[in-house]
Amino acid sequence: MISRTRIRPALRPLVLPLALLAAWTVASAAGWTNAYLLPSPAAVARAAADLLTRGDLAGHVAASLARVGAGFALTVAMALPLAILCALLPRLHDHLRLVLEVMRVTPPLALVPLLILWLGIGEASKLAVVVLASFFPVFMNTLGGLRDADGRLLELAHTLDLTPAERTLHVLLPAALPAIITGLRLGFGYSWRALVGAELIAASAGLGYLIIDAGEMARTDRVFVGIVAIAALGAASDWLFRRLSDRLAPWRHGEPGAATAQMGG
Amino acid sequence: MTGLLITGLSRRFTVAGRTIAALRAVDLTVPAGALVAIVGHSGCGKTTLLRQIAGLDRPDAGTLRFVAADGRERPRGRIGMVFQEPRLLPWKTVRANLLLALRRQCTGAEAEARVTGALAAVGLADFAEAWPHQLSGGMAQRAAMARALCRDPDILLLDEPFGALDALTRSRLHDEFAALRLRRPLTTVLVTHDIAEAVRLADTVAIMADGRIVRHEPIHAPHPRTPADPRLAAAGLRITDCILGRPSHHPSTEHDPCCVP
């Protein structure tokens, strides 16, 4: 009898990356690629080890993470309360709608030259880019989640004589929580991408700077280290937000199509 | 105890450019401690009427008054409402769902005691810490009933509360609910399309058609009632005949008003 090996579903997403890595290794070893344009995986690993031992990589990662962290915290502090206010006061949202819409469709990187002129080349302009990139996913998803809250539960809140504050805290916000977390996850991803873009343009530290600096020095291996670090950190943050969602909104388990993401950026 | 006095209650809705009269000058009296069931075709206005009493919707005309046992008007009372579906907040345990319903009335040990008592009354004493999704349909609806009852409502409003349940569960909940009301009379308005349920539980059945109450059918049978009671069966047939607009061959012992609107 012929036994067929089946790949476990959990391992399936790893097959393609491993195959690509193998192809990359083979192609480099066989000399099919230009080592300058595409350094071998071993060369990239050596460059990573080199950057790690000298502490450069950690420094760049820390610089980027600090910017994203601070910028994202600013976003959350602004977007969440504003979305709640807009959901509770539709008139306020009517007044803000057009301005928000125009800002939403403008890519934050397009504003970098202006931001540098206004805020200087220091941290402020990079924080502004992070905020602009992450504000709308957080705002739009929070507002959407609050608006889509089950009207039947709001009726229930009415029959229980809850105050507006109690209704918001016990009914509206929990109902919107999965959408809010989706917004945070998207917003964090967007701010990460925009930050690296901003660091490519003007910075003296950070992963974007590492990449552009290595590129100018023709150190393609280090460029790859930077790219891999960005991808790994992005994936790690995404995973963390998913875990957070499972933790904070466990009642959504098994509900298909629970969170519909609104890109908003 | 609180009764309910509704006079001339009207409500129109505009749907796709057409105006629909959901309630046309409805008069209804619910004496303190009585259970009035409202039956009729779907779309006859019975749920609209219940939502008016619950304060979920406002009338275009007419009045809705809460009256004390001595007949004097009193401010809007406390509502205990059970909807067609349980509407338990999925992010709160059964206990926390009930505690939220008590929030405007009491907190701390008193609230805990009332929640425990209400859950025991509906047979859910062991499920206080359960999450709503862990309950069966019947259990969830009982929890919703406990939530309405723990508020010690002036008026209990039931919107087809047993409609989504299987026949056996429904029958058992009828028994339990009737027993509960024997222990503690509660002014109740029950909206249902189940005529057997209406005659089983109600003191008076109000038949609605086309936004009006077209007939009141008092149910003269002492509690506890059994579904086999011939008086209930006859009343049920009279009500069915009235709703379907055919002459009734099941006359009641009393004088019957004409049921044509």
Coordinates of C-alpha atoms in Angstrom, one line a residue:
Chain A
M1 CA 0.0 0.0 0.0
I2 CA 1.3 3.4 -0.9
S3 CA 1.3 5.9 2.0
R4 CA 0.8 9.4 0.9
T5 CA 2.4 12.1 3.1
R6 CA 0.0 14.9 3.8
I7 CA 1.1 18.2 5.0
R8 CA -0.5 19.4 8.2
P9 CA -2.8 22.4 7.6
A10 CA -0.9 24.5 10.1
L11 CA 2.4 24.0 8.2
R12 CA 0.9 24.7 4.8
P13 CA 1.7 28.5 4.7
L14 CA 5.4 27.6 5.2
V15 CA 5.8 25.5 2.1
L16 CA 6.0 28.3 -0.4
P17 CA 8.5 30.5 1.6
L18 CA 10.7 27.5 2.2
A19 CA 10.6 26.5 -1.4
L20 CA 11.6 30.1 -2.4
L21 CA 14.4 30.1 0.1
A22 CA 15.7 26.8 -1.3
A23 CA 15.5 28.1 -4.8
W24 CA 17.3 31.3 -3.8
T25 CA 20.0 29.3 -2.0
V26 CA 20.4 26.9 -5.0
A27 CA 20.5 29.8 -7.5
S28 CA 23.1 31.7 -5.5
A29 CA 25.3 28.6 -5.0
A30 CA 25.1 27.7 -8.6
G31 CA 26.2 31.2 -9.6
W32 CA 23.0 31.9 -11.6
T33 CA 22.5 35.3 -9.9
N34 CA 24.6 38.4 -9.6
A35 CA 25.8 38.4 -6.0
Y36 CA 25.7 42.2 -6.0
L37 CA 22.1 42.4 -7.1
L38 CA 20.9 39.3 -5.1
P39 CA 23.3 38.2 -2.4
S40 CA 23.0 34.6 -1.2
P41 CA 21.0 33.8 1.9
A42 CA 24.2 33.0 3.7
A43 CA 25.6 36.4 2.9
V44 CA 22.4 38.1 4.2
A45 CA 22.7 36.0 7.4
R46 CA 26.3 37.0 7.8
A47 CA 25.4 40.7 7.3
A48 CA 22.6 40.3 9.9
A49 CA 24.9 38.7 12.4
D50 CA 27.4 41.4 11.8
L51 CA 24.8 44.2 12.3
L52 CA 23.4 42.4 15.3
T53 CA 26.7 41.9 17.1
R54 CA 27.7 45.5 16.5
G55 CA 24.3 46.6 17.9
D56 CA 23.5 48.6 14.8
L57 CA 20.4 46.6 13.9
A58 CA 19.0 46.8 17.4
G59 CA 19.6 50.6 17.4
H60 CA 17.7 51.0 14.1
V61 CA 14.9 48.8 15.2
A62 CA 14.6 50.7 18.4
A63 CA 14.5 54.0 16.6
S64 CA 11.8 52.9 14.2
L65 CA 9.7 51.2 16.9
A66 CA 9.9 54.2 19.2
R67 CA 8.6 56.4 16.4
V68 CA 5.8 54.0 15.5
G69 CA 5.0 53.5 19.2
A70 CA 4.8 57.2 20.0
G71 CA 3.0 58.1 16.7
F72 CA 0.5 55.2 17.1
A73 CA -0.2 56.2 20.7
L74 CA -1.0 59.7 19.5
T75 CA -3.3 58.3 16.8
V76 CA -5.2 56.2 19.3
A77 CA -5.5 59.1 21.7
M78 CA -7.1 61.2 18.9
A79 CA -8.9 58.8 16.6
L80 CA -10.8 56.7 19.2
P81 CA -12.4 59.7 21.1
L82 CA -13.2 61.5 17.9
A83 CA -14.8 58.3 16.4
I84 CA -16.9 57.9 19.6
L85 CA -18.0 61.5 19.5
C86 CA -18.9 61.3 15.8
A87 CA -20.9 58.2 16.4
L88 CA -22.8 59.8 19.2
L89 CA -23.2 63.2 17.6
P90 CA -23.9 62.7 13.9
R91 CA -24.0 66.5 13.4
L92 CA -20.4 66.8 14.4
H93 CA -19.5 64.1 11.9
D94 CA -21.4 66.0 9.2
H95 CA -19.3 69.0 9.8
L96 CA -16.0 67.1 9.8
R97 CA -16.9 64.7 7.0
L98 CA -15.5 66.6 4.0
V99 CA -12.2 67.5 5.6
L100 CA -11.7 64.0 6.8
E101 CA -12.5 62.5 3.4
V102 CA -9.9 64.8 1.7
M103 CA -7.3 63.9 4.2
R104 CA -8.1 60.2 4.0
V105 CA -7.4 59.9 0.3
T106 CA -4.1 61.9 0.4
P107 CA -1.1 59.6 0.8
P108 CA 0.8 60.7 3.9
L109 CA 4.1 60.3 2.0
A110 CA 2.9 63.0 -0.4
L111 CA 2.9 65.4 2.6
V112 CA 6.5 64.6 3.7
P113 CA 8.1 67.6 1.9
L114 CA 5.6 69.9 3.5
L115 CA 5.9 68.3 6.9
I116 CA 9.7 68.7 6.8
L117 CA 9.3 72.4 5.9
W118 CA 6.8 72.9 8.7
L119 CA 8.1 70.7 11.4
G120 CA 11.7 70.4 10.5
I121 CA 13.7 67.2 9.7
G122 CA 13.6 65.9 13.3
E123 CA 11.2 63.5 15.0
A124 CA 8.1 65.7 14.7
S125 CA 7.7 65.3 10.9
K126 CA 8.1 61.5 11.2
L127 CA 5.5 61.3 14.0
A128 CA 3.2 63.3 11.9
V129 CA 3.6 60.8 9.0
V130 CA 2.8 57.9 11.4
V131 CA -0.3 59.7 12.7
L132 CA -1.5 60.6 9.2
A133 CA -1.1 57.0 8.1
S134 CA -2.7 55.3 11.0
F135 CA -5.5 57.8 11.9
F136 CA -8.0 56.8 9.3
P137 CA -8.0 53.0 9.6
V138 CA -8.5 53.4 13.4
F139 CA -11.1 56.2 13.0
M140 CA -13.1 54.6 10.2
N141 CA -13.2 51.1 11.7
T142 CA -14.2 52.5 15.2
L143 CA -16.9 54.7 13.7
G144 CA -18.1 51.8 11.5
G145 CA -18.2 49.4 14.4
L146 CA -20.1 51.8 16.6
R147 CA -22.6 52.6 13.8
D148 CA -23.1 48.9 13.0
A149 CA -23.8 48.0 16.6
D150 CA -26.8 45.8 16.8
G151 CA -29.9 48.0 17.0
R152 CA -31.7 45.3 18.9
L153 CA -29.2 45.6 21.8
L154 CA -29.6 49.3 21.8
E155 CA -33.4 48.9 22.1
L156 CA -32.7 46.5 25.0
A157 CA -30.5 49.2 26.6
H158 CA -33.4 51.6 26.3
T159 CA -35.8 49.3 28.0
L160 CA -33.3 48.9 30.8
D161 CA -33.3 52.7 31.3
L162 CA -29.5 52.9 30.9
T163 CA -27.9 56.4 30.8
P164 CA -26.1 57.4 27.6
A165 CA -22.7 56.8 29.3
E166 CA -23.8 53.3 30.5
R167 CA -25.2 52.5 27.1
T168 CA -21.9 53.5 25.5
L169 CA -19.7 51.6 28.0
H170 CA -21.7 48.4 28.3
V171 CA -23.4 48.0 24.9
L172 CA -21.9 50.2 22.2
L173 CA -18.2 49.9 22.8
P174 CA -18.2 46.1 23.4
A175 CA -20.3 45.7 20.3
A176 CA -17.7 47.7 18.3
L177 CA -14.6 46.2 19.9
P178 CA -13.8 43.6 17.2
A179 CA -14.0 46.4 14.6
I180 CA -11.9 48.7 16.8
I181 CA -9.2 46.0 17.1
T182 CA -9.3 45.4 13.3
G183 CA -8.8 49.2 12.9
L184 CA -5.9 49.2 15.3
R185 CA -4.3 46.3 13.5
L186 CA -4.7 47.9 10.1
G187 CA -3.6 51.3 11.5
F188 CA -0.5 49.8 13.0
G189 CA 0.5 48.2 9.7
Y190 CA -0.1 51.4 7.8
S191 CA 2.0 53.5 10.2
W192 CA 4.8 51.0 10.0
R193 CA 4.9 51.2 6.2
A194 CA 4.6 55.0 6.2
L195 CA 7.3 55.4 8.8
V196 CA 9.8 53.3 6.8
G197 CA 8.9 55.5 3.8
A198 CA 9.5 58.7 5.8
E199 CA 12.8 57.3 7.1
L200 CA 13.9 56.6 3.5
I201 CA 13.5 60.3 2.7
A202 CA 15.0 62.0 5.8
A203 CA 16.4 60.3 8.9
S204 CA 19.7 59.4 10.5
A205 CA 18.5 56.3 12.3
G206 CA 15.7 53.7 11.8
L207 CA 15.2 50.7 9.5
G208 CA 14.3 53.0 6.5
Y209 CA 17.6 54.8 7.0
L210 CA 19.5 51.5 7.3
I211 CA 18.1 50.4 3.9
I212 CA 18.7 53.7 2.1
D213 CA 22.2 54.0 3.6
A214 CA 23.2 50.4 2.8
G215 CA 21.8 50.9 -0.8
E216 CA 23.9 54.0 -1.2
M217 CA 27.0 52.0 0.0
A218 CA 26.1 49.2 -2.4
R219 CA 25.7 46.8 0.5
T220 CA 22.8 44.8 -0.9
D221 CA 23.2 42.2 1.8
R222 CA 22.4 44.9 4.4
V223 CA 19.4 46.1 2.4
F224 CA 18.0 42.6 2.6
V225 CA 18.6 42.5 6.4
G226 CA 16.6 45.7 6.7
I227 CA 13.8 44.4 4.5
V228 CA 13.6 41.1 6.4
A229 CA 13.6 43.0 9.8
I230 CA 10.7 45.2 8.6
A231 CA 8.7 42.3 7.4
A232 CA 9.3 40.3 10.5
L233 CA 8.4 43.1 12.8
G234 CA 5.2 43.9 10.8
A235 CA 4.2 40.2 10.9
A236 CA 4.9 40.0 14.6
S237 CA 2.7 43.1 15.4
D238 CA -0.1 41.7 13.3
W239 CA 0.1 38.4 15.2
L240 CA 0.0 40.3 18.5
F241 CA -3.1 42.2 17.4
R242 CA -4.8 39.0 16.5
R243 CA -4.0 37.5 19.9
L244 CA -5.3 40.7 21.4
S245 CA -8.6 40.3 19.5
D246 CA -9.0 36.7 20.7
R247 CA -8.3 37.8 24.2
L248 CA -10.5 40.9 24.4
A249 CA -13.4 39.6 22.3
P250 CA -13.6 35.9 22.9
W251 CA -17.4 35.9 22.2
R252 CA -16.7 36.4 18.5
H253 CA -15.2 32.9 18.3
G254 CA -16.8 30.8 15.5
E255 CA -18.8 33.7 14.1
P256 CA -18.0 33.8 10.4
G257 CA -17.4 37.2 8.8
A258 CA -17.2 38.8 12.2
A259 CA -15.1 41.8 11.4
T260 CA -15.3 43.5 8.1
A261 CA -12.3 45.7 7.7
Q262 CA -12.5 49.2 6.4
M263 CA -9.3 50.2 4.9
G264 CA -9.7 54.0 5.1
G265 CA -6.2 54.9 4.0
Chain B
M1 CA -49.5 47.6 41.3
T2 CA -49.8 49.5 38.0
G3 CA -52.3 49.2 35.3
L4 CA -52.2 50.6 31.8
L5 CA -54.8 52.9 30.1
I6 CA -54.4 53.4 26.3
T7 CA -56.7 55.7 24.5
G8 CA -56.8 56.7 20.8
L9 CA -53.2 55.6 20.2
S10 CA -52.3 56.1 16.5
R11 CA -49.1 55.6 14.6
R12 CA -48.4 55.9 10.9
F13 CA -45.2 54.8 9.1
T14 CA -44.0 55.9 5.7
V15 CA -42.6 53.0 3.8
A16 CA -41.3 53.5 0.3
G17 CA -43.4 56.7 -0.2
R18 CA -46.6 55.0 1.0
T19 CA -48.2 55.8 4.4
I20 CA -49.2 52.8 6.4
A21 CA -51.4 53.2 9.5
A22 CA -49.9 50.7 11.9
L23 CA -52.2 51.8 14.8
R24 CA -55.6 53.4 14.3
A25 CA -56.9 54.9 17.5
V26 CA -56.3 51.9 19.7
D27 CA -58.0 51.8 23.0
L28 CA -56.8 49.2 25.5
T29 CA -57.1 48.8 29.2
V30 CA -54.8 46.5 31.1
P31 CA -56.0 46.2 34.7
A32 CA -53.3 46.1 37.4
G33 CA -52.1 42.5 37.8
A34 CA -53.9 41.2 34.7
L35 CA -52.4 39.6 31.7
V36 CA -53.7 40.8 28.3
A37 CA -52.6 38.9 25.3
I38 CA -52.7 40.6 21.9
V39 CA -53.2 38.3 18.9
G40 CA -53.7 38.8 15.2
H41 CA -52.1 38.4 11.8
S42 CA -48.5 39.5 11.2
G43 CA -48.5 43.1 10.4
C44 CA -51.7 43.9 12.3
G45 CA -49.9 46.3 14.6
K46 CA -49.4 44.2 17.7
T47 CA -45.7 44.6 17.9
T48 CA -46.0 48.3 17.1
L49 CA -48.4 48.6 20.1
L50 CA -46.0 46.8 22.4
R51 CA -43.1 49.0 21.3
Q52 CA -45.3 52.1 22.1
I53 CA -45.9 50.8 25.6
A54 CA -42.1 50.0 26.0
G55 CA -41.3 53.6 25.0
L56 CA -39.3 52.4 22.0
D57 CA -41.5 54.4 19.7
R58 CA -43.7 57.5 20.0
P59 CA -47.3 57.8 19.0
D60 CA -48.6 60.3 16.4
A61 CA -51.8 60.8 18.5
G62 CA -53.4 59.4 21.6
T63 CA -52.3 58.8 25.2
L64 CA -50.7 56.0 27.1
R65 CA -51.1 56.3 30.9
F66 CA -49.9 54.3 33.8
V67 CA -52.4 54.1 36.5
A68 CA -52.1 53.0 40.1
A69 CA -54.5 50.5 41.7
D70 CA -56.6 53.4 43.1
G71 CA -57.1 54.7 39.5
R72 CA -54.8 57.7 39.9
E73 CA -52.3 58.4 37.1
R74 CA -48.6 57.8 38.0
P75 CA -45.4 58.5 36.2
R76 CA -44.1 56.1 33.6
G77 CA -43.3 52.8 35.3
R78 CA -40.5 50.4 35.2
I79 CA -40.6 48.2 32.1
G80 CA -39.5 44.5 32.0
M81 CA -39.3 43.5 28.4
V82 CA -38.7 40.1 26.8
F83 CA -38.1 40.2 23.1
Q84 CA -38.6 37.5 20.5
E85 CA -35.0 36.6 20.8
P86 CA -33.1 36.6 24.1
R87 CA -30.9 39.7 23.4
L88 CA -28.4 38.8 26.0
L89 CA -25.2 40.9 25.7
P90 CA -22.7 38.3 24.4
W91 CA -19.8 40.0 26.2
K92 CA -21.3 39.5 29.6
T93 CA -22.1 36.4 31.7
V94 CA -25.7 35.7 32.5
R95 CA -25.2 37.2 36.0
A96 CA -23.6 40.4 34.5
N97 CA -26.5 40.7 32.0
L98 CA -29.0 40.7 34.9
L99 CA -26.9 43.0 37.0
L100 CA -26.8 45.5 34.1
A101 CA -30.7 45.4 34.1
L102 CA -30.6 46.4 37.8
R103 CA -28.1 49.1 37.5
R104 CA -30.6 52.0 37.8
Q105 CA -32.2 50.4 40.8
C106 CA -29.7 48.9 43.1
T107 CA -26.1 47.6 43.4
G108 CA -23.9 45.5 45.5
A109 CA -25.3 42.7 47.8
E110 CA -28.9 43.7 47.1
A111 CA -28.5 43.4 43.4
E112 CA -26.6 40.1 43.7
A113 CA -29.4 38.7 45.8
R114 CA -32.1 39.8 43.3
V115 CA -30.2 38.3 40.4
T116 CA -29.7 35.0 42.3
G117 CA -33.4 34.9 43.1
A118 CA -34.5 35.7 39.6
L119 CA -32.2 33.0 38.1
A120 CA -33.5 30.5 40.6
A121 CA -37.1 31.4 39.7
V122 CA -36.5 30.4 36.1
G123 CA -34.4 27.3 36.9
L124 CA -31.0 28.8 36.0
A125 CA -29.4 29.0 39.4
D126 CA -26.4 27.0 38.2
F127 CA -25.8 29.0 35.1
A128 CA -25.1 32.5 36.6
E129 CA -21.5 32.4 35.4
A130 CA -22.3 30.9 32.0
W131 CA -21.8 32.9 28.8
P132 CA -24.9 33.5 26.6
H133 CA -23.4 31.4 23.7
Q134 CA -23.2 28.4 26.1
L135 CA -27.0 28.4 26.7
S136 CA -29.6 26.6 24.7
G137 CA -32.3 28.6 23.1
G138 CA -34.8 27.8 25.9
M139 CA -32.2 28.6 28.6
A140 CA -31.3 31.9 26.9
Q141 CA -34.9 32.9 26.8
R142 CA -35.4 32.0 30.4
A143 CA -32.4 34.1 31.2
A144 CA -34.1 37.0 29.3
M145 CA -37.2 36.4 31.4
A146 CA -35.2 36.4 34.6
R147 CA -33.6 39.7 33.4
A148 CA -37.1 41.2 33.0
L149 CA -38.4 39.8 36.3
C150 CA -35.4 40.8 38.5
R151 CA -36.2 44.5 37.7
D152 CA -39.5 44.0 39.6
P153 CA -41.2 45.7 36.7
D154 CA -44.4 47.7 36.9
I155 CA -45.3 46.2 33.6
L156 CA -44.0 43.1 31.9
L157 CA -44.0 43.2 28.1
L158 CA -43.5 40.0 26.2
D159 CA -43.0 40.1 22.4
E160 CA -43.6 36.5 21.2
P161 CA -41.1 35.4 23.9
F162 CA -41.7 31.7 23.3
G163 CA -42.1 31.9 19.5
A164 CA -38.6 30.8 18.5
L165 CA -38.6 27.7 20.8
D166 CA -39.5 24.1 20.0
A167 CA -43.0 22.9 21.0
L168 CA -41.9 21.0 24.1
T169 CA -39.7 23.7 25.5
R170 CA -42.5 26.2 24.8
S171 CA -45.1 24.1 26.6
R172 CA -42.8 23.8 29.6
L173 CA -42.1 27.5 29.7
H174 CA -45.9 28.2 29.6
D175 CA -46.3 26.0 32.7
E176 CA -43.4 27.8 34.5
F177 CA -44.6 31.2 33.5
A178 CA -48.2 30.5 34.6
A179 CA -46.9 29.2 37.9
L180 CA -44.7 32.3 38.4
R181 CA -47.7 34.6 37.8
L182 CA -49.7 32.7 40.3
R183 CA -47.1 33.4 42.9
R184 CA -46.7 37.0 41.9
P185 CA -49.4 38.7 39.8
L186 CA -47.7 41.1 37.4
T187 CA -49.4 43.4 34.9
T188 CA -48.4 41.9 31.6
V189 CA -48.9 42.5 27.9
L190 CA -48.2 39.4 25.8
V191 CA -47.9 39.7 22.0
T192 CA -48.2 36.3 20.3
H193 CA -49.4 34.7 17.2
D194 CA -49.9 31.4 19.1
I195 CA -53.6 31.4 20.1
A196 CA -53.3 28.3 22.3
E197 CA -50.6 30.2 24.2
A198 CA -52.8 33.3 24.5
V199 CA -55.8 31.5 25.9
R200 CA -53.6 29.4 28.2
L201 CA -51.9 32.4 29.9
A202 CA -54.2 35.4 29.4
D203 CA -57.0 36.9 31.5
T204 CA -58.2 38.7 28.3
V205 CA -57.2 38.2 24.7
A206 CA -57.4 41.4 22.5
I207 CA -57.7 40.6 18.8
M208 CA -56.0 43.1 16.5
A209 CA -56.7 43.5 12.8
D210 CA -55.5 46.3 10.6
G211 CA -54.2 48.5 13.4
R212 CA -57.4 48.2 15.5
I213 CA -58.4 46.1 18.4
V214 CA -61.5 44.5 17.1
R215 CA -62.5 42.3 20.0
H216 CA -61.8 41.5 23.6
E217 CA -62.2 37.9 24.6
P218 CA -62.2 37.3 28.3
I219 CA -60.9 33.9 29.3
H220 CA -62.9 32.5 32.2
A221 CA -60.9 29.7 33.5
P222 CA -59.1 29.5 36.8
H223 CA -55.3 29.0 37.0
P224 CA -53.5 26.6 36.9
R225 CA -55.0 25.8 33.5
T226 CA -54.3 22.7 31.4
P227 CA -54.2 22.9 27.6
A228 CA -56.9 20.2 27.6
D229 CA -59.5 22.5 29.3
P230 CA -62.5 22.6 27.0
R231 CA -63.2 26.2 27.9
L232 CA -59.8 27.2 26.6
A233 CA -60.3 25.2 23.4
A234 CA -63.6 26.9 22.7
A235 CA -62.2 30.3 23.4
G236 CA -59.3 29.5 21.1
L237 CA -61.6 28.5 18.3
R238 CA -63.7 31.6 18.7
I239 CA -60.6 33.7 18.5
T240 CA -59.4 31.9 15.4
D241 CA -62.8 32.4 13.8
C242 CA -62.7 36.1 14.5
I243 CA -59.2 36.5 13.2
L244 CA -60.0 34.6 10.0
G245 CA -63.3 36.6 9.7
R246 CA -65.7 33.7 9.7
P247 CA -68.9 33.2 11.7
S248 CA -68.1 31.4 15.0
H249 CA -69.8 28.1 15.9
H250 CA -68.3 28.2 19.3
P251 CA -70.4 30.7 21.2
S252 CA -69.2 31.8 24.6
T253 CA -71.5 31.7 27.6
E254 CA -71.6 35.5 27.6
H255 CA -73.0 38.0 25.1
D256 CA -70.6 38.2 22.2
P257 CA -69.9 41.6 20.6
C258 CA -69.6 41.5 16.9
C259 CA -66.0 41.2 15.8
V260 CA -66.3 42.9 12.5
P261 CA -64.2 46.1 12.6

